[in-house]
Coordinates of C-alpha atoms and ligand atoms in Angstrom, one line a residue:
M1 CA 0.0 0.0 0.0
P2 CA 1.4 3.4 -0.9
H3 CA 2.8 5.3 2.1
D4 CA 1.6 8.6 0.8
R5 CA -2.0 7.5 1.4
L6 CA -1.4 7.2 5.1
E7 CA -3.3 9.8 7.1
R8 CA -4.2 10.3 10.7
V9 CA -8.0 9.8 11.0
Q10 CA -9.4 11.5 14.1
A11 CA -12.8 11.1 15.9
W12 CA -14.9 14.3 15.7
G13 CA -14.8 14.3 19.5
L14 CA -10.9 14.3 19.3
N15 CA -11.0 11.4 21.8
S16 CA -9.2 8.9 19.5
A17 CA -7.2 8.8 16.3
S18 CA -5.6 6.1 14.1
M19 CA -3.6 5.9 10.9
A20 CA -5.2 4.5 7.8
H21 CA -4.8 4.6 4.0
V22 CA -7.3 7.2 2.9
Y23 CA -8.9 7.3 -0.6
R24 CA -11.3 10.0 -1.8
P25 CA -12.9 8.8 -5.0
S26 CA -14.9 11.3 -7.0
T27 CA -16.8 8.8 -9.2
V28 CA -18.5 5.4 -8.8
E29 CA -15.8 3.9 -11.1
R30 CA -13.0 5.2 -8.8
L31 CA -14.9 3.9 -5.8
R32 CA -15.1 0.4 -7.4
E33 CA -11.3 0.6 -8.0
V34 CA -10.7 1.1 -4.3
F35 CA -12.8 -2.0 -3.5
E36 CA -10.7 -3.9 -6.1
L37 CA -7.5 -2.7 -4.5
A38 CA -8.8 -3.9 -1.1
H39 CA -9.5 -7.3 -2.5
R40 CA -6.0 -7.5 -4.1
T41 CA -4.2 -6.4 -0.9
G42 CA -6.4 -8.2 1.6
R43 CA -7.3 -4.9 3.4
Q44 CA -10.5 -4.0 5.1
V45 CA -12.5 -0.8 4.2
A46 CA -14.3 1.7 6.5
L47 CA -16.6 4.3 4.9
R48 CA -16.4 8.0 6.0
G49 CA -18.7 10.9 5.2
A50 CA -17.8 14.1 6.9
G51 CA -16.3 12.5 9.9
R52 CA -18.9 14.0 12.3
S53 CA -19.4 10.9 14.4
Y54 CA -18.0 11.4 17.9
G55 CA -16.0 8.2 18.1
D56 CA -14.4 5.5 16.0
A57 CA -17.3 4.8 13.5
F58 CA -15.2 5.8 10.4
Q59 CA -11.7 4.8 11.7
N60 CA -9.9 1.7 10.5
S61 CA -6.5 1.3 12.0
E62 CA -3.8 0.3 9.4
Q63 CA -6.5 -0.4 6.9
I64 CA -8.4 1.6 4.2
V65 CA -10.7 4.5 4.9
L66 CA -12.9 5.4 1.9
D67 CA -13.9 9.1 2.2
L68 CA -17.0 9.8 0.1
S69 CA -17.0 13.6 0.6
R70 CA -15.9 14.3 -3.0
M71 CA -18.9 12.4 -4.5
N72 CA -21.1 15.4 -3.9
R73 CA -23.3 16.1 -6.9
V74 CA -27.0 16.8 -6.9
L75 CA -28.2 14.3 -9.5
D76 CA -31.9 15.3 -9.9
W77 CA -34.4 17.7 -8.3
D78 CA -38.1 17.9 -8.7
P79 CA -39.3 21.2 -7.2
E80 CA -43.0 20.3 -7.7
E81 CA -42.8 17.1 -5.6
G82 CA -39.9 17.9 -3.4
I83 CA -38.0 14.8 -4.4
I84 CA -34.2 15.0 -4.8
A85 CA -31.5 12.5 -5.8
L86 CA -28.0 13.0 -4.4
E87 CA -24.6 11.5 -4.3
P88 CA -23.4 10.3 -0.8
G89 CA -21.0 13.2 -0.1
V90 CA -23.7 15.9 -0.4
T91 CA -23.9 17.7 2.9
I92 CA -27.1 18.7 4.8
E93 CA -25.9 22.3 4.2
R94 CA -25.8 21.9 0.5
L95 CA -29.2 20.1 0.5
W96 CA -31.1 22.8 2.4
Q97 CA -29.4 25.6 0.5
Y98 CA -30.4 23.8 -2.8
I99 CA -34.0 23.4 -2.0
I100 CA -35.2 26.1 0.3
E101 CA -35.9 28.8 -2.3
D102 CA -38.3 26.3 -3.9
S103 CA -40.1 26.2 -0.5
W104 CA -38.7 22.9 0.8
W105 CA -36.6 21.9 3.8
P106 CA -34.9 18.5 4.6
S107 CA -37.4 16.3 6.5
V108 CA -34.8 15.4 9.1
V109 CA -31.6 17.3 10.0
P110 CA -29.1 16.7 12.8
G111 CA -27.7 19.5 15.1
T112 CA -24.9 20.3 12.6
M113 CA -25.3 20.9 8.8
S114 CA -21.8 19.4 8.0
T115 CA -22.9 15.8 7.8
T116 CA -23.2 14.0 4.5
M117 CA -26.0 11.9 3.0
G118 CA -23.9 8.7 3.4
G119 CA -23.3 9.5 7.1
C120 CA -27.0 10.4 7.7
L121 CA -28.0 7.1 6.2
G122 CA -25.2 5.0 7.7
M123 CA -26.3 6.1 11.2
N124 CA -30.0 6.8 10.4
I125 CA -29.8 10.1 12.1
H126 CA -32.6 11.8 14.0
G127 CA -33.7 15.4 14.4
K128 CA -35.6 17.5 16.9
N129 CA -38.7 16.2 15.2
A130 CA -37.8 12.5 15.8
W131 CA -41.0 11.6 17.7
K132 CA -43.1 13.1 14.9
V133 CA -41.5 12.1 11.6
G134 CA -39.1 9.3 12.6
P135 CA -35.4 9.1 11.6
F136 CA -33.8 10.0 8.3
G137 CA -34.5 6.6 6.7
N138 CA -38.3 7.2 6.9
H139 CA -37.9 9.8 4.1
V140 CA -35.8 7.7 1.8
L141 CA -37.5 6.5 -1.4
D142 CA -34.6 4.4 -2.6
F143 CA -30.8 4.2 -2.7
D144 CA -28.0 2.5 -4.6
L145 CA -25.7 0.3 -2.6
M146 CA -22.3 -0.7 -4.0
L147 CA -21.3 -4.1 -2.5
P148 CA -17.6 -5.0 -2.0
S149 CA -17.9 -7.2 -5.1
G150 CA -18.3 -4.0 -7.1
D151 CA -21.9 -4.8 -8.0
T152 CA -24.5 -2.1 -7.3
V153 CA -28.1 -2.9 -6.2
R154 CA -31.0 -0.4 -6.1
V155 CA -32.8 -0.8 -2.8
D156 CA -36.3 0.3 -1.8
R157 CA -38.6 -0.6 1.1
E158 CA -41.0 -2.7 -1.1
G159 CA -38.4 -4.5 -3.2
D160 CA -36.0 -5.6 -0.5
P161 CA -37.4 -4.5 2.9
Q162 CA -34.7 -6.4 4.9
L163 CA -31.8 -4.8 3.1
F164 CA -33.5 -1.4 3.3
R165 CA -33.9 -1.8 7.1
G166 CA -30.3 -3.1 7.4
A167 CA -28.3 -0.8 5.3
I168 CA -30.0 2.3 6.7
G169 CA -28.4 2.5 10.1
G170 CA -26.0 -0.3 9.1
F171 CA -22.9 2.0 9.9
G172 CA -21.4 1.2 6.5
M173 CA -21.0 -2.5 7.1
L174 CA -23.2 -3.8 4.3
G175 CA -22.1 -1.7 1.3
C176 CA -21.4 1.8 0.2
I177 CA -24.4 4.0 -0.6
T178 CA -23.6 5.8 -3.9
R179 CA -26.9 7.6 -4.6
V180 CA -30.0 8.3 -2.5
R181 CA -33.5 9.6 -3.4
L182 CA -35.2 11.6 -0.7
R183 CA -38.6 13.1 0.0
T184 CA -38.3 16.6 1.5
K185 CA -40.8 18.7 3.5
R186 CA -42.9 21.6 2.0
V187 CA -42.5 24.8 4.0
H188 CA -44.4 28.1 3.5
S189 CA -42.0 30.4 5.2
G190 CA -38.3 30.6 6.0
L191 CA -39.2 31.1 9.6
L192 CA -40.4 29.0 12.5
R193 CA -42.4 30.1 15.5
V194 CA -40.3 29.3 18.6
F195 CA -41.6 28.9 22.1
P196 CA -39.1 28.8 25.0
Q197 CA -40.1 27.4 28.3
R198 CA -38.3 27.0 31.6
V199 CA -38.4 23.7 33.5
R200 CA -37.3 23.0 37.0
N201 CA -36.2 19.4 36.8
F202 CA -36.3 16.3 34.6
D203 CA -39.9 15.4 35.7
E204 CA -41.1 18.8 34.4
M205 CA -39.1 18.4 31.3
V206 CA -40.7 15.0 30.4
D207 CA -44.2 16.4 31.3
S208 CA -43.5 19.4 29.0
F209 CA -42.5 17.2 26.1
E210 CA -45.7 15.2 26.5
E211 CA -47.9 18.2 26.8
N212 CA -46.5 19.8 23.6
A213 CA -46.0 16.8 21.4
D214 CA -49.2 17.1 19.5
A215 CA -49.1 20.8 18.8
M216 CA -45.4 21.3 18.0
D217 CA -43.2 20.3 15.0
Y218 CA -39.9 20.4 16.8
M219 CA -38.9 20.0 20.5
V220 CA -35.6 20.0 22.3
G221 CA -34.6 20.4 25.9
W222 CA -31.4 21.7 27.5
A223 CA -30.4 20.8 31.1
D224 CA -28.0 22.3 33.5
C225 CA -26.3 19.2 35.0
F226 CA -24.0 20.9 37.5
P227 CA -24.7 20.2 41.2
G228 CA -27.4 22.2 42.8
R229 CA -30.4 21.5 45.0
P230 CA -31.5 17.9 44.9
R231 CA -35.0 18.7 43.5
S232 CA -33.4 20.8 40.7
I233 CA -31.6 18.0 38.9
G234 CA -32.4 18.5 35.2
R235 CA -33.4 22.2 35.5
G236 CA -33.2 23.7 32.1
E237 CA -35.0 25.1 29.1
M238 CA -37.2 23.7 26.4
H239 CA -37.5 25.0 22.9
F240 CA -40.6 24.1 20.9
A241 CA -41.1 25.2 17.3
Q242 CA -43.9 25.2 14.7
Y243 CA -43.9 25.7 11.0
L244 CA -45.9 28.7 9.8
E245 CA -49.1 28.0 7.9
P246 CA -49.6 29.3 4.3
G247 CA -50.3 33.0 4.4
E248 CA -48.9 33.6 7.9
D249 CA -45.6 34.9 6.5
P250 CA -46.3 38.0 4.4
F251 CA -42.9 37.8 2.7
P252 CA -42.1 34.1 2.2
A253 CA -39.9 34.7 -0.9
Q254 CA -37.7 36.9 1.4
T255 CA -37.5 34.7 4.4
L256 CA -36.8 31.6 2.2
R257 CA -33.8 33.2 0.6
V258 CA -30.5 31.4 1.5
E259 CA -28.8 34.6 2.6
N260 CA -31.6 35.3 5.1
Q261 CA -31.1 31.8 6.6
Q262 CA -27.4 32.0 7.1
L263 CA -26.0 31.9 10.6
P264 CA -24.3 35.2 11.6
D265 CA -20.6 35.7 10.7
T266 CA -19.9 37.3 14.0
I267 CA -21.0 36.6 17.6
M268 CA -22.7 39.5 19.3
G269 CA -22.1 41.5 16.1
L270 CA -18.4 41.8 17.0
L271 CA -16.3 38.6 17.3
P272 CA -15.5 36.7 14.1
K273 CA -17.0 33.2 14.6
A274 CA -13.8 31.5 13.5
I275 CA -11.9 32.6 16.6
V276 CA -14.6 32.1 19.2
W277 CA -13.5 28.6 20.1
K278 CA -10.1 30.0 21.0
L279 CA -11.7 32.6 23.3
A280 CA -14.0 30.0 24.8
A281 CA -11.1 27.5 25.5
P282 CA -10.2 29.0 28.9
F283 CA -13.8 28.5 30.1
V284 CA -13.9 24.8 29.2
N285 CA -13.3 23.5 32.7
N286 CA -15.6 22.8 35.6
I287 CA -15.6 26.3 37.0
G288 CA -16.2 28.0 33.6
M289 CA -18.8 25.6 32.4
R290 CA -20.7 25.7 35.7
L291 CA -20.8 29.5 35.4
I292 CA -22.1 29.3 31.8
N293 CA -24.8 26.7 32.6
T294 CA -25.9 28.7 35.7
A295 CA -26.0 32.0 33.7
K296 CA -28.0 30.3 30.9
Y297 CA -30.6 29.0 33.3
H298 CA -31.0 32.3 35.1
A299 CA -31.2 34.2 31.8
Q300 CA -34.7 32.7 31.5
L301 CA -35.9 34.4 34.6
K302 CA -35.5 37.9 33.1
P303 CA -38.7 39.7 32.2
G304 CA -40.0 38.7 28.8
A305 CA -37.5 35.8 28.4
G306 CA -40.2 33.2 27.8
K307 CA -42.0 35.0 25.0
P308 CA -42.4 33.3 21.6
Y309 CA -40.3 34.6 18.7
L310 CA -39.6 33.9 15.0
Q311 CA -36.4 32.3 13.9
S312 CA -35.0 31.0 10.6
H313 CA -34.9 27.2 10.0
A314 CA -31.1 27.2 9.9
A315 CA -30.7 29.2 13.1
F316 CA -33.1 27.0 15.0
A317 CA -31.8 23.7 13.6
F318 CA -28.0 24.2 13.6
L319 CA -27.3 25.9 16.9
L320 CA -24.1 23.9 17.3
D321 CA -22.7 25.4 14.1
Y322 CA -22.8 28.9 15.5
V323 CA -19.3 28.5 16.8
P324 CA -17.2 26.6 14.1
N325 CA -14.7 24.1 15.5
W326 CA -16.0 24.5 19.1
H327 CA -14.8 21.0 19.8
H328 CA -11.2 22.2 19.5
A329 CA -11.8 24.1 22.8
Y330 CA -11.7 20.6 24.4
K331 CA -8.1 20.0 23.3
P332 CA -5.9 18.2 23.9
G333 CA -8.0 15.3 25.3
G334 CA -11.2 16.1 23.4
L335 CA -14.7 15.1 24.5
I336 CA -17.1 12.2 24.5
Q337 CA -20.9 12.5 24.1
Y338 CA -22.7 9.9 26.1
Q339 CA -26.2 9.6 24.6
S340 CA -28.7 7.1 25.9
F341 CA -32.3 6.4 24.9
V342 CA -34.7 5.4 27.7
P343 CA -38.3 4.3 27.6
K344 CA -40.6 7.1 28.6
E345 CA -41.8 5.6 31.9
Y346 CA -38.2 5.5 33.3
A347 CA -36.5 8.4 31.5
A348 CA -36.7 11.2 34.1
D349 CA -35.5 8.8 36.8
V350 CA -32.7 7.3 34.8
F351 CA -31.5 10.8 33.6
A352 CA -31.5 12.1 37.1
E353 CA -29.6 9.1 38.3
Q354 CA -27.0 9.5 35.6
V355 CA -26.4 13.1 36.7
R356 CA -26.2 12.0 40.4
L357 CA -23.7 9.3 39.5
S358 CA -21.6 11.7 37.5
H359 CA -21.5 14.0 40.5
R360 CA -20.4 11.0 42.7
F361 CA -17.6 10.4 40.2
G362 CA -16.6 14.1 40.3
M363 CA -17.5 14.5 36.6
Y364 CA -19.8 17.1 35.3
P365 CA -21.5 17.1 31.9
Y366 CA -20.8 20.4 30.2
L367 CA -23.8 20.2 27.9
A368 CA -26.9 18.1 28.2
V369 CA -29.6 17.9 25.4
T370 CA -32.8 15.9 25.5
K371 CA -35.2 14.8 22.7
K372 CA -38.3 12.7 22.3
H373 CA -38.3 9.6 20.1
L374 CA -40.5 6.9 18.7
P375 CA -39.5 3.2 18.0
D376 CA -38.6 2.3 14.4
D377 CA -38.1 -0.9 12.5
Y378 CA -34.5 -0.6 11.4
L379 CA -32.3 -3.5 12.3
I380 CA -29.5 -1.5 14.0
T381 CA -31.8 1.0 15.8
H382 CA -31.2 3.4 18.7
A383 CA -34.8 4.6 19.0
V384 CA -37.3 3.8 21.8
D385 CA -40.7 5.0 22.8
G386 CA -39.2 7.6 25.1
Y387 CA -36.4 10.1 25.4
S388 CA -32.7 10.6 24.8
M389 CA -30.2 12.6 26.7
A390 CA -26.8 13.5 25.3
L391 CA -24.2 14.4 27.8
D392 CA -20.8 16.0 26.8
Y393 CA -17.9 15.2 29.1
P394 CA -14.3 16.5 28.6
V395 CA -11.7 13.8 28.3
T396 CA -8.3 14.3 29.9
R397 CA -5.3 12.0 30.3
S398 CA -6.1 11.7 34.0
N399 CA -9.9 11.2 33.9
R400 CA -10.1 8.9 30.9
K401 CA -10.2 5.6 32.7
R402 CA -12.6 6.8 35.3
L403 CA -14.9 8.4 32.7
W404 CA -15.1 5.2 30.8
K405 CA -16.0 3.4 34.1
L406 CA -18.7 6.0 34.7
C407 CA -20.2 5.4 31.2
H408 CA -20.2 1.6 31.8
E409 CA -22.1 2.1 35.1
M410 CA -24.6 4.4 33.3
D411 CA -24.9 1.8 30.5
E412 CA -26.1 -0.7 33.1
M413 CA -28.9 1.7 34.3
V414 CA -30.0 2.2 30.7
L415 CA -30.0 -1.5 29.9
A416 CA -32.0 -2.3 33.1
A417 CA -34.6 0.2 31.9
G418 CA -34.8 -1.4 28.5
G419 CA -32.9 1.5 26.8
R420 CA -30.6 1.8 23.8
F421 CA -27.5 3.6 22.5
Y422 CA -26.4 5.3 19.3
L423 CA -23.3 4.2 17.4
A424 CA -22.8 7.7 16.0
K425 CA -22.0 9.1 19.4
D426 CA -20.4 6.1 21.0
A427 CA -16.8 5.9 22.1
T428 CA -17.0 3.9 25.3
M429 CA -19.4 0.9 25.1
L430 CA -18.0 -2.5 26.0
P431 CA -17.8 -5.3 23.4
G432 CA -21.1 -7.1 23.3
T433 CA -23.2 -4.3 24.7
P434 CA -25.2 -3.8 21.5
R435 CA -26.2 -7.5 21.8
R436 CA -27.8 -6.7 25.1
Y437 CA -30.1 -3.9 23.8
L438 CA -30.7 -4.9 20.1
P439 CA -33.5 -7.5 19.6
E440 CA -32.0 -10.9 18.8
E441 CA -34.0 -11.2 15.6
N442 CA -32.5 -7.9 14.4
L443 CA -29.0 -9.1 15.0
R444 CA -29.6 -12.4 13.2
A445 CA -31.1 -10.6 10.3
F446 CA -28.2 -8.1 10.1
E447 CA -25.8 -11.0 10.3
A448 CA -27.5 -12.8 7.4
L449 CA -27.3 -9.5 5.4
K450 CA -23.6 -9.2 6.2
Q451 CA -23.0 -12.7 4.9
R452 CA -25.1 -11.9 1.8
C453 CA -23.6 -8.5 0.9
D454 CA -20.1 -8.8 2.2
P455 CA -19.2 -12.5 2.6
G456 CA -15.5 -11.8 2.7
G457 CA -15.9 -9.3 5.5
M458 CA -14.2 -6.5 3.6
L459 CA -16.2 -3.8 5.3
S460 CA -15.2 -3.1 8.8
S461 CA -14.2 -0.3 11.2
N462 CA -12.7 0.2 14.6
L463 CA -16.2 0.5 16.0
Y464 CA -17.3 -2.7 14.4
R465 CA -14.3 -4.6 15.8
R466 CA -14.7 -3.0 19.2
L467 CA -18.4 -3.7 19.7
F468 CA -19.4 -6.7 17.6
A469 CA -16.4 -8.9 17.9
S470 CA -17.4 -12.1 19.7
R471 CA -14.4 -11.9 22.1
G472 CA -15.5 -10.1 25.3
A473 CA -19.2 -10.6 24.8
P474 CA -21.0 -11.3 28.0
E475 CA -21.6 -15.0 28.8
G476 CA -25.1 -15.9 27.8
G477 CA -25.5 -12.6 25.9
R478 CA -27.6 -12.5 22.8
A479 CA -26.5 -14.7 20.0
G480 CA -26.4 -12.0 17.3
M481 CA -23.2 -11.7 15.4
K482 CA -21.9 -15.2 15.2
A483 CA -18.3 -15.9 15.5
A484 CA -18.2 -17.5 12.0
S485 CA -18.9 -14.3 10.4
L486 CA -16.5 -12.4 12.5
Q487 CA -13.5 -14.5 11.6
H488 CA -12.5 -11.8 9.2
V489 CA -12.5 -9.2 11.9
G490 CA -9.1 -10.2 13.0
R491 CA -7.7 -10.1 9.4
S492 CA -4.8 -7.8 9.7
A493 CA -2.5 -5.9 7.3
Ligands
FAD1 C1 -22.2 18.9 16.5 C2 -22.8 17.6 16.1 C3 -24.2 17.5 16.3 C4 -24.9 16.3 16.0 N1 -26.2 16.3 16.1 C5 -26.9 15.1 15.8 C6 -28.3 15.0 16.0 O1 -29.0 16.0 16.3 N2 -28.9 13.9 15.6 C7 -28.2 12.8 15.2 O2 -28.8 11.8 14.8 N3 -26.8 12.8 15.0 C8 -26.2 14.0 15.4 N4 -24.8 14.1 15.2 C9 -24.1 12.9 14.8 C10 -24.0 12.8 13.2 O3 -25.2 13.2 12.6 C11 -23.7 11.4 12.8 O4 -22.5 11.0 13.4 C12 -23.6 11.3 11.3 O5 -23.5 10.0 10.9 C13 -22.3 12.0 10.7 O6 -22.4 12.1 9.3 P1 -21.0 12.1 8.5 O7 -21.3 12.4 7.1 O8 -20.0 12.9 9.2 O9 -20.6 10.6 8.6 P2 -19.3 9.8 9.3 O10 -19.3 10.2 10.7 O11 -18.1 10.1 8.5 O12 -19.8 8.3 9.2 C14 -20.9 7.9 9.9 C15 -21.2 6.4 9.6 O13 -21.8 6.3 8.3 C16 -21.1 5.4 7.5 N5 -21.1 5.9 6.1 C17 -20.5 7.1 5.6 N6 -20.7 7.2 4.3 C18 -21.4 6.1 3.9 C19 -21.9 5.6 2.7 N7 -21.7 6.3 1.5 N8 -22.6 4.4 2.6 C20 -22.8 3.7 3.8 N9 -22.3 4.1 5.0 C21 -21.6 5.3 5.0 C22 -19.7 5.4 8.1 O14 -19.0 4.1 7.8 C23 -20.0 5.5 9.6 O15 -20.3 4.3 10.1 C24 -24.1 15.2 15.5 C25 -22.8 15.3 15.3 C26 -22.1 16.5 15.6 C27 -20.6 16.6 15.4

């Protein structure tokens, strides 16, 4: 393998990195050549979109990483029906900018617009409307999947339901998506009506989600997780949002213009966004983040703070893009995001207990975000009829081991409550944990698809080897990924 292809591939959370041979094909033919090269050299291949997963989902130590970001053309667009065909490297940013002036918006977007179609499908991402419209896969009409053999199959829900439910959310282990056709959402204004609401603890947060679920189109919660009064665990703020009805916006052609959606170039009209993470870095510690969380909570107590307001789709959806490269403020150790999905009857208790346990460990989540979800029928699914909470923790050389231990203890709480986890965010799960939360029939079906699509086991990643290898699986755990199909996992350079 050529040495000049060797690159350091780093988790978005900056919590791990590894060396791999990186290829960035711009066409389907070039992509097929990389699969041929992998066959010839006996290498394994991991797929990468924009590299926005927090952990090791697109890393592949000493093997090949196939970066799809240059395959980024819009292939077809029907502005009457809102149906679009895209290559895998097209980002959410390019998608919304392409369609919004025709009065459409992507049906599902994550908290950052940098992710690609391949990554959104590979992880079956969810948005702040997950409980209402389901995950990204629910809006896919069909997709093309290139198998490691170089053959391409067109997949839709009716023709091959199992492969549809497996490849979407299949974290790049069944084939490479080379084209996707999506249904987008009609909008009648570039603005959303946003309703902020203060909540005093997790119980109130869950009640507030339930009360607003029918009337709202988007819902998201933020919680201050620093120690305070025992009854205030989970105090925070909710943001609900609704689309405007036809006729409500007197100037839709204006509000739908891309330039009127853009996030501001400066923060507070003064500081260039690009340098803000450097200014924020001195505050990324327990004292600074406690101050910021407290100030954010108390800002809601100011007169008029809870009033509804209008906000652009992009500003509401991509709050985390306001400060580019904010994750660099967590250098050198980076961060992890611990996101768990808990059935609704246990969610408030489990989330409060996770925060209490963090305090006992002397570790404080710097950011906590909650969402409401619905179960779905994808084979590798993170969704439950309940809630998720994503907790950001800083990683340092001295806290790493203890932080991982904290996560493993929180995993047990989630598993006991019948909850799940999300591979896009994971960096800490133990081998075999997915077998304890995924239904056995899903694992068997996924395994059968792996045999069918990738019998030689060419597609792999650090995450796949870490979590699905049979070694280290709990005794008596779910059968799932059988050892036979995992022989290739140990195949080395
Ligand atoms: C700031 C921030 C906010 C986020 N907010 C959310 C959120 O609100 N909701 C949410 O669900 N997620 C969220 N995420 C996670 C993110 O949406 C996912 O990790 C997503 O998969 C990243 O897309 P990507 O293009 O960067 O893919 P990568 O991270 O590069 O890859 C993700 C997975 O997709 C696979 N893959 C990539 N391309 C292909 C392809 N062509 N065919 C098949 N498989 C492929 C990869 O092998 C990998 O397993 C957030 C991430 C960040 C950094």
